[in-house]
Short mmCIF file of C-alpha atoms in Angstrom, two decimals:
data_model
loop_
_atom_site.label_atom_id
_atom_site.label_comp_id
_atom_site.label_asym_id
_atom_site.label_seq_id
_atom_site.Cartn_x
_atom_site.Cartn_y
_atom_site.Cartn_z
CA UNK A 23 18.75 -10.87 6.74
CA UNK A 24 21.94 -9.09 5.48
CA UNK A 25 21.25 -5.14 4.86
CA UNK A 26 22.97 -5.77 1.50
CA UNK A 27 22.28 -8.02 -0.80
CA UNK A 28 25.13 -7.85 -2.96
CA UNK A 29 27.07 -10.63 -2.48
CA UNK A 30 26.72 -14.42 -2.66
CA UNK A 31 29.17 -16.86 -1.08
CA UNK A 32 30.44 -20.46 -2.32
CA UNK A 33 27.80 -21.73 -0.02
CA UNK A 34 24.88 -20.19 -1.58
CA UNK A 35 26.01 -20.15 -5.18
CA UNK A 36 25.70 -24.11 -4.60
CA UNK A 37 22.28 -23.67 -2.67
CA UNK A 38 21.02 -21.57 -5.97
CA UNK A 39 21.94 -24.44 -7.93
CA UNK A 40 19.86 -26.68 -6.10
CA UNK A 41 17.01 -24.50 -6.01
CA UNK A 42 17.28 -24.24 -9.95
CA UNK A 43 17.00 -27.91 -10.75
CA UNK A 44 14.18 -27.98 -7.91
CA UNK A 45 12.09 -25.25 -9.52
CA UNK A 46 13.42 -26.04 -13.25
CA UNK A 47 11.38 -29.32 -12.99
CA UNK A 48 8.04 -27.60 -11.79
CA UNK A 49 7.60 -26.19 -15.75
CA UNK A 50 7.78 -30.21 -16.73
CA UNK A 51 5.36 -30.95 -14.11
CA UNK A 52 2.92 -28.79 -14.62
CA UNK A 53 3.28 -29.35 -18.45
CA UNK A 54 2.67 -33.41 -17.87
CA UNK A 55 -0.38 -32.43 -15.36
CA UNK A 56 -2.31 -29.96 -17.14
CA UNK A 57 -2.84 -32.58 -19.69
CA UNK A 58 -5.80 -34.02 -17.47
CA UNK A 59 -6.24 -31.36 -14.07
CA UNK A 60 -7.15 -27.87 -14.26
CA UNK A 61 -4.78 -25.01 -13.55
CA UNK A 62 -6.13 -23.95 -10.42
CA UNK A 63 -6.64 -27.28 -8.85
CA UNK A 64 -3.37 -28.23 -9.46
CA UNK A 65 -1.72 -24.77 -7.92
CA UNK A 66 -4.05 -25.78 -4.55
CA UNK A 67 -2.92 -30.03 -4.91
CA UNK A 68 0.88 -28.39 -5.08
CA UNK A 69 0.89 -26.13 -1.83
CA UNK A 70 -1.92 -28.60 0.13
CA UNK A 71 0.64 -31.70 -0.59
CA UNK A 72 3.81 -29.95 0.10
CA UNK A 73 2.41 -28.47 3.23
CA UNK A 74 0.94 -31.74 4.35
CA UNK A 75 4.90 -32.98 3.35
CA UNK A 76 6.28 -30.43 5.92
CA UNK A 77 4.08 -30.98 8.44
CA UNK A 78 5.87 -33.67 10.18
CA UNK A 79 9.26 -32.15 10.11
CA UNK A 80 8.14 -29.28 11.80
CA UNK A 81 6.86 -31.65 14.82
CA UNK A 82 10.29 -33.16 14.84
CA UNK A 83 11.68 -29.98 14.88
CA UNK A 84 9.81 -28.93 17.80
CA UNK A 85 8.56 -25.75 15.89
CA UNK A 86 4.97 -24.47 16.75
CA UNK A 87 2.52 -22.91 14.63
CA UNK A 88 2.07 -19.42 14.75
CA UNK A 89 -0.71 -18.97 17.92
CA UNK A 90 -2.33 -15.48 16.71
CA UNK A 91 -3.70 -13.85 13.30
CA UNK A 92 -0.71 -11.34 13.87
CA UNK A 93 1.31 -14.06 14.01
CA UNK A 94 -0.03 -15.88 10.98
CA UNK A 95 -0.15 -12.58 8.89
CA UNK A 96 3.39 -12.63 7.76
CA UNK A 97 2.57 -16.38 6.32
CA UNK A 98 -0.62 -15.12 4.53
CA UNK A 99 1.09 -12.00 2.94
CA UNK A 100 4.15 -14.38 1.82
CA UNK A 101 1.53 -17.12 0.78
CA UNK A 102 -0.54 -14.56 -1.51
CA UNK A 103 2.47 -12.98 -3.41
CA UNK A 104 4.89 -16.19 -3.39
CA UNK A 105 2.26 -18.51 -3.62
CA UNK A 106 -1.70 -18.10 -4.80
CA UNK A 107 -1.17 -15.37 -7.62
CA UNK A 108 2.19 -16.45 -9.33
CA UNK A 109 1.71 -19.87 -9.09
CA UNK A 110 -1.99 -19.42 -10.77
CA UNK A 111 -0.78 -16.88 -12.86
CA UNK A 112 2.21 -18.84 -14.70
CA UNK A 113 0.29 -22.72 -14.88
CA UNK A 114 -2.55 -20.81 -16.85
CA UNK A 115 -0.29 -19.14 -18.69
CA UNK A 116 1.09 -22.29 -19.55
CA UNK A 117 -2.17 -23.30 -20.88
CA UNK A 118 -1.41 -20.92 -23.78
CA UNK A 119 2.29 -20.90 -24.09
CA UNK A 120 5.36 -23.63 -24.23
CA UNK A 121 6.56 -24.75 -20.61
CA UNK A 122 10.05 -23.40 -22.53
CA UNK A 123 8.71 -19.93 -23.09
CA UNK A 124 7.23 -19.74 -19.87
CA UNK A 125 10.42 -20.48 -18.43
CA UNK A 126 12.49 -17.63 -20.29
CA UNK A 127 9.63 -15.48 -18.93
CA UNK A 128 10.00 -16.24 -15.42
CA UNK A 129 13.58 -15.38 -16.03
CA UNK A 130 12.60 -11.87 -15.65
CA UNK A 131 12.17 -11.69 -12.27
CA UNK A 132 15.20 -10.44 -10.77
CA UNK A 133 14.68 -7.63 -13.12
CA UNK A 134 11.25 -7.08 -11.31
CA UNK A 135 12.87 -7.67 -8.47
CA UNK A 136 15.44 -4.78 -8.76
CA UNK A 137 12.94 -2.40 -9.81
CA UNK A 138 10.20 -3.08 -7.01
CA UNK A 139 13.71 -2.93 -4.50
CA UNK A 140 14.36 0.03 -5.58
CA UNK A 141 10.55 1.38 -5.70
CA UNK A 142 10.25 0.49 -2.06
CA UNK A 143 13.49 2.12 -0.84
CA UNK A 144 14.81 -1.12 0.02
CA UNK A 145 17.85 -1.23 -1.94
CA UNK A 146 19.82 1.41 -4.21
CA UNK A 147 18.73 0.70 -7.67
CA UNK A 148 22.46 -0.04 -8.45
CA UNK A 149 23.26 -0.13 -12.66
CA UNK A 150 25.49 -3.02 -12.53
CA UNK A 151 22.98 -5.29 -11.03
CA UNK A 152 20.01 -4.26 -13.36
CA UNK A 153 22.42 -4.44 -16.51
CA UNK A 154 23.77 -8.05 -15.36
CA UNK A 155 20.02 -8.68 -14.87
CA UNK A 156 19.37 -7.47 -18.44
CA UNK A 157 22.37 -9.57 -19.51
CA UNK A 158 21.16 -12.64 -17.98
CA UNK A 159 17.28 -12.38 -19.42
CA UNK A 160 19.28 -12.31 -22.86
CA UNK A 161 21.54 -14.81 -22.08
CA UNK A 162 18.01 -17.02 -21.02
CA UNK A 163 16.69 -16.14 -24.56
CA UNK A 164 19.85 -16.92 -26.39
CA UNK A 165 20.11 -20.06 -24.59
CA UNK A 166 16.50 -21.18 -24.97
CA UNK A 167 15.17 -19.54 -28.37
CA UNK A 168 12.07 -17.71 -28.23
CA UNK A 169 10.44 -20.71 -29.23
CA UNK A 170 7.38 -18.51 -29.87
CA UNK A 171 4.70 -20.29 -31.87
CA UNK A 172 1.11 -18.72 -33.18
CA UNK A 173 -1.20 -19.94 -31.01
CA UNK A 174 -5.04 -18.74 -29.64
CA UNK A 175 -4.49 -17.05 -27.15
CA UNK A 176 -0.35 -16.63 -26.66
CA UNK A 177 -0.25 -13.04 -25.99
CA UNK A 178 -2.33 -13.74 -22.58
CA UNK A 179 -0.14 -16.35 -21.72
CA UNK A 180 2.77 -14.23 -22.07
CA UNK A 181 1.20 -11.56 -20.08
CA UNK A 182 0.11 -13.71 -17.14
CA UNK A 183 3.75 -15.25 -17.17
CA UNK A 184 4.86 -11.44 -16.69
CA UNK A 185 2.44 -11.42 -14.30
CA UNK A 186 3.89 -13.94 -12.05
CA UNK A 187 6.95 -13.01 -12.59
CA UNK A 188 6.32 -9.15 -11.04
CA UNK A 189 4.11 -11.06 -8.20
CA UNK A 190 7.75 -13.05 -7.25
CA UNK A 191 9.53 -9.34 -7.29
CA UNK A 192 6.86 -8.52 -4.42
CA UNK A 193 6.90 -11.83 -2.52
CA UNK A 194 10.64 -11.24 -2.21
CA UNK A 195 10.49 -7.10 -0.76
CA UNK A 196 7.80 -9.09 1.52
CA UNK A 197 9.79 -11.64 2.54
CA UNK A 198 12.58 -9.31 3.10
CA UNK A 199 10.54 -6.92 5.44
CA UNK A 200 8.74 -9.53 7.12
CA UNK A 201 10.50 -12.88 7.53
CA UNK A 202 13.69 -11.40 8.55
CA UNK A 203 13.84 -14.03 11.73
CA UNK A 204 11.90 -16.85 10.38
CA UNK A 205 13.51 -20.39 10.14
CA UNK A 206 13.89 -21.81 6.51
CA UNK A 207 11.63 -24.85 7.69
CA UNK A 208 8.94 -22.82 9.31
CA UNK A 209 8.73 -19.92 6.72
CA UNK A 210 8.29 -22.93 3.92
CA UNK A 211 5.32 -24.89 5.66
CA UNK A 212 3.38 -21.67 7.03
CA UNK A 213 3.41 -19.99 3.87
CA UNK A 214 2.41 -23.34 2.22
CA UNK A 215 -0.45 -23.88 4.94
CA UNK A 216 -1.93 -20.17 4.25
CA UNK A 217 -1.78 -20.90 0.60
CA UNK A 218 -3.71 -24.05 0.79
CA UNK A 219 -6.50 -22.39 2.90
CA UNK A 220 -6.30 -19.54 0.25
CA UNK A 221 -6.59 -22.00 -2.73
CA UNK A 222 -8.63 -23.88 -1.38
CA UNK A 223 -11.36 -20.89 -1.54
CA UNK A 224 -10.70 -20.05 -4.77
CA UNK A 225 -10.74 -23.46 -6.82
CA UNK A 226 -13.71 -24.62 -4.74
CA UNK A 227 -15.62 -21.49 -6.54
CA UNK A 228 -13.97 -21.28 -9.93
CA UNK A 229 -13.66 -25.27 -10.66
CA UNK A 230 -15.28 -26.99 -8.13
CA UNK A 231 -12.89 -30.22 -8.29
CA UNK A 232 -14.97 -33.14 -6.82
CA UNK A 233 -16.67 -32.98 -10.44
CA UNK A 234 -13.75 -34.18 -12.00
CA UNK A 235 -12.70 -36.96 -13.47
CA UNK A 236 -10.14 -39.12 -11.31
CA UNK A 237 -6.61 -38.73 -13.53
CA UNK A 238 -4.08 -41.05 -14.03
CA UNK A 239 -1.17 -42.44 -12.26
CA UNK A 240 1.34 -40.23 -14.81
CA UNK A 241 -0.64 -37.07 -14.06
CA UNK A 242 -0.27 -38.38 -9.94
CA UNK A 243 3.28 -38.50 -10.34
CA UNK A 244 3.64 -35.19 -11.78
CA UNK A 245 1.90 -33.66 -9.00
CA UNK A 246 3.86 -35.80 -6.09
CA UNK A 247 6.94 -34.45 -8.08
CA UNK A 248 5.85 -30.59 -7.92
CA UNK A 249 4.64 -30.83 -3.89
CA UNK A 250 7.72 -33.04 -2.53
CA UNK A 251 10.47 -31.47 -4.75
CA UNK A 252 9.59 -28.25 -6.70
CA UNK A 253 7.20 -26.97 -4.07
CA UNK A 254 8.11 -28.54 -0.41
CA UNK A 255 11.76 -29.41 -0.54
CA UNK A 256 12.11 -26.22 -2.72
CA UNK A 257 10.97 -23.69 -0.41
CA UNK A 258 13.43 -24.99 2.51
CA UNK A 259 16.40 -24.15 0.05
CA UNK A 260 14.52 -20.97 -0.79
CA UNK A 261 14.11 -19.21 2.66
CA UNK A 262 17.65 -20.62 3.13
CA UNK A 263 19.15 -18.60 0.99
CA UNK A 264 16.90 -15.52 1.84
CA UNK A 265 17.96 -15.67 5.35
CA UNK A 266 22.08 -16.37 4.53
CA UNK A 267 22.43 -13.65 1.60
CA UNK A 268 19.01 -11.52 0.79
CA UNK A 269 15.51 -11.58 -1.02
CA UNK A 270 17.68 -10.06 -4.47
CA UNK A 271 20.04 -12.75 -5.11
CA UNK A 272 17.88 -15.45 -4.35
CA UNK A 273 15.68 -14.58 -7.31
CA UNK A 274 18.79 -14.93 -9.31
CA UNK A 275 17.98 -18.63 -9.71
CA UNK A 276 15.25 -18.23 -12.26
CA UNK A 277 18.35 -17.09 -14.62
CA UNK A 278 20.05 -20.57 -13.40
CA UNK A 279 16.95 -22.78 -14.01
CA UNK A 280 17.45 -22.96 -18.43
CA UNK A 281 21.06 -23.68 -18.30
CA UNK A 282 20.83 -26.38 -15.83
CA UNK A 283 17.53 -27.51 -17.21
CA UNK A 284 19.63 -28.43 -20.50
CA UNK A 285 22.41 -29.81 -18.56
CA UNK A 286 20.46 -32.08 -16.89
CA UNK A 287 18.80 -33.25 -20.47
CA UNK A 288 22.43 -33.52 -21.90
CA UNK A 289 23.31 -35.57 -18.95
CA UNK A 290 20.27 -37.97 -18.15
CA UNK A 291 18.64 -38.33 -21.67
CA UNK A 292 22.12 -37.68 -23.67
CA UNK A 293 20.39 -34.27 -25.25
CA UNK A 294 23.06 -33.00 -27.30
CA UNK A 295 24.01 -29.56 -26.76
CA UNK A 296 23.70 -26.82 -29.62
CA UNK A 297 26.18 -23.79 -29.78
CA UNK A 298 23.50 -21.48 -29.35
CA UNK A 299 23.07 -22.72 -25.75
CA UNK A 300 27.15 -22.78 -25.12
CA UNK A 301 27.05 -19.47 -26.26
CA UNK A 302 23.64 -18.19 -24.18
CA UNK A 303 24.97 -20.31 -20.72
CA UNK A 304 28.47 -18.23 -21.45
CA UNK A 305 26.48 -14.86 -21.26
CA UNK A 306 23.96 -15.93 -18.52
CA UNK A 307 27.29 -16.82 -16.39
CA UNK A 308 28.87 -13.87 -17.46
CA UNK A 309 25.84 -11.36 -16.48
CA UNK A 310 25.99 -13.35 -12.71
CA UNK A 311 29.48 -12.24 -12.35
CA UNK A 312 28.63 -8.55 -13.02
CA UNK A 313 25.37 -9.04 -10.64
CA UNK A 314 28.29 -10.38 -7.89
CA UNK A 315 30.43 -7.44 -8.28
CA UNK A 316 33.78 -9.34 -6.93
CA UNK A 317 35.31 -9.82 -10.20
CA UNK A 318 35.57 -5.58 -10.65
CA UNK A 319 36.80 -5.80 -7.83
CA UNK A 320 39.78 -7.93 -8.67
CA UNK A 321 40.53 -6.81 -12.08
CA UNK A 322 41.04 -3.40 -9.95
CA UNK A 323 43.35 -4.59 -7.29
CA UNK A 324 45.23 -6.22 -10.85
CA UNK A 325 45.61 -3.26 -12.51
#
């Protein structure tokens, strides 16, 4: 784990990328899923399939499982905080709010990030990252439009989004304090397998899911789609980056995941593309650059 997480290489800028398209679809999914499944069961389906997914390439890997409770508590910790609470918190939010809204909310999590960083002593609370932060949850806005409608129940929603969005600010000081030696692979499907035991708890008390209704094959795809790619593959890209450049910048991808979210609709489904969004993608880059640092550092060798 670098003891500065300032910068971002070429590498990991393209890694981010990834990770935004990766989590970007997990608002769709969850949107198309909800229509028939329950919020909680379908957090516990998404970690209990993508664990189950990474399972196998951990044998091939010829990485063991953890063979002590001090050994596994690392996993639970990451599980609760990366896993269990924002993953519960934002899919029930969604059960108030627009997948679109929820999305500009879960931009704010580098803010949260910063500020818990900072809290814990981890990291200097540094005023070019938080403004470029700032900068990019307005860029997020711009880009996306508040697309706030008045609905039962919306202020919740937004609150539980928020809610997740702080919980990801903790999994990432966690992560950063604990993990620092983990492999990518192993952090991803340990986490996943303490979240699935966790889960498992929970919805088994709160919505008891063998009384449901068995849903269709659209709602089955949506939830193969959020373990294999938004959840499973996902997390592998995630503790990537946290191990190559730092628990801070790899939160920067929930700024990423609106602009490439319309990029991909402008190339797949030939979405056009509004000015509004040039103009909010043109600040959200902008506010990454500050958050980098490297370009002050260039215009000052110029001058």
């Amino acid at each position: 784990m670098p003891p500065n997480d300032n910068r971002i290489d070429a590498r990991d800028w393209s890694l981010l990328a990834v990770l935004s398209i990766l989590w970007g679809g997990s608002f769709f999914f969850n949107g198309a899923a909800l229509r028939e499944l329950p919020p909680l069961t379908l957090v516990f389906l998404r970690v209990a399939l993508g664990a189950g997914m990474l399972l196998p390439l951990l044998r091939l890997r010829g990485i063991s499982l953890p063979k002590s409770m001090t050994g596994w508590r690392p996993f639970v910790v990451i599980g609760l905080l990366n896993n269990v609470v924002p993953f519960s918190l934002i899919v029930i939010g969604q059960t108030f709010i627009s997948s679109g809204l929820a999305s500009i909310l879960n931009a704010t999590t580098p803010l949260f990030t910063v500020v818990v960083m900072a809290a814990a002593g981890e990291e200097a609370l540094r005023m070019r990252r938080v403004a470029g932060v700032a900068l990019g949850v307005v860029g997020v806005v711009i880009l996306r439009g508040w697309g706030i409608e008045t609905r039962p129940g919306q202020g919740l929603g937004i609150l539980l989004c928020l809610g997740g969005a702080l919980s990801y600010g903790f999994a990432a000081l966690a992560a950063r304090r604990m993990l620092k030696d983990a492999a990518p692979l192993g952090a991803a499907t340990f986490q996943l397998m303490a979240s699935t035991v966790m889960m498992a708890i929970v919805v088994g008390v709160v919505e008891r899911p063998w009384r449901l209704a068995a849903p269709g094959l659209a709602t089955w795809l949506a939830v193969l789609g959020l373990a294999a790619l938004s959840t499973a593959l996902a997390y592998i890209v995630f503790f990537q980056i946290i191990r190559r450049s730092g628990a801070s910048n790899v939160m920067l991808v929930t700024l990423l995941i609106p602009v490439t979210a319309i990029l991909l609709g402008w190339l797949a489904l030939g979405e056009p593309i509004s000015m509004r969004e040039i103009v909010g993608a043109i600040i959200i880059g902008s506010a990454l650059l500050v958050i980098d640092g490297r370009a002050f550092g260039l215009l000052r060798r110029g001058a």
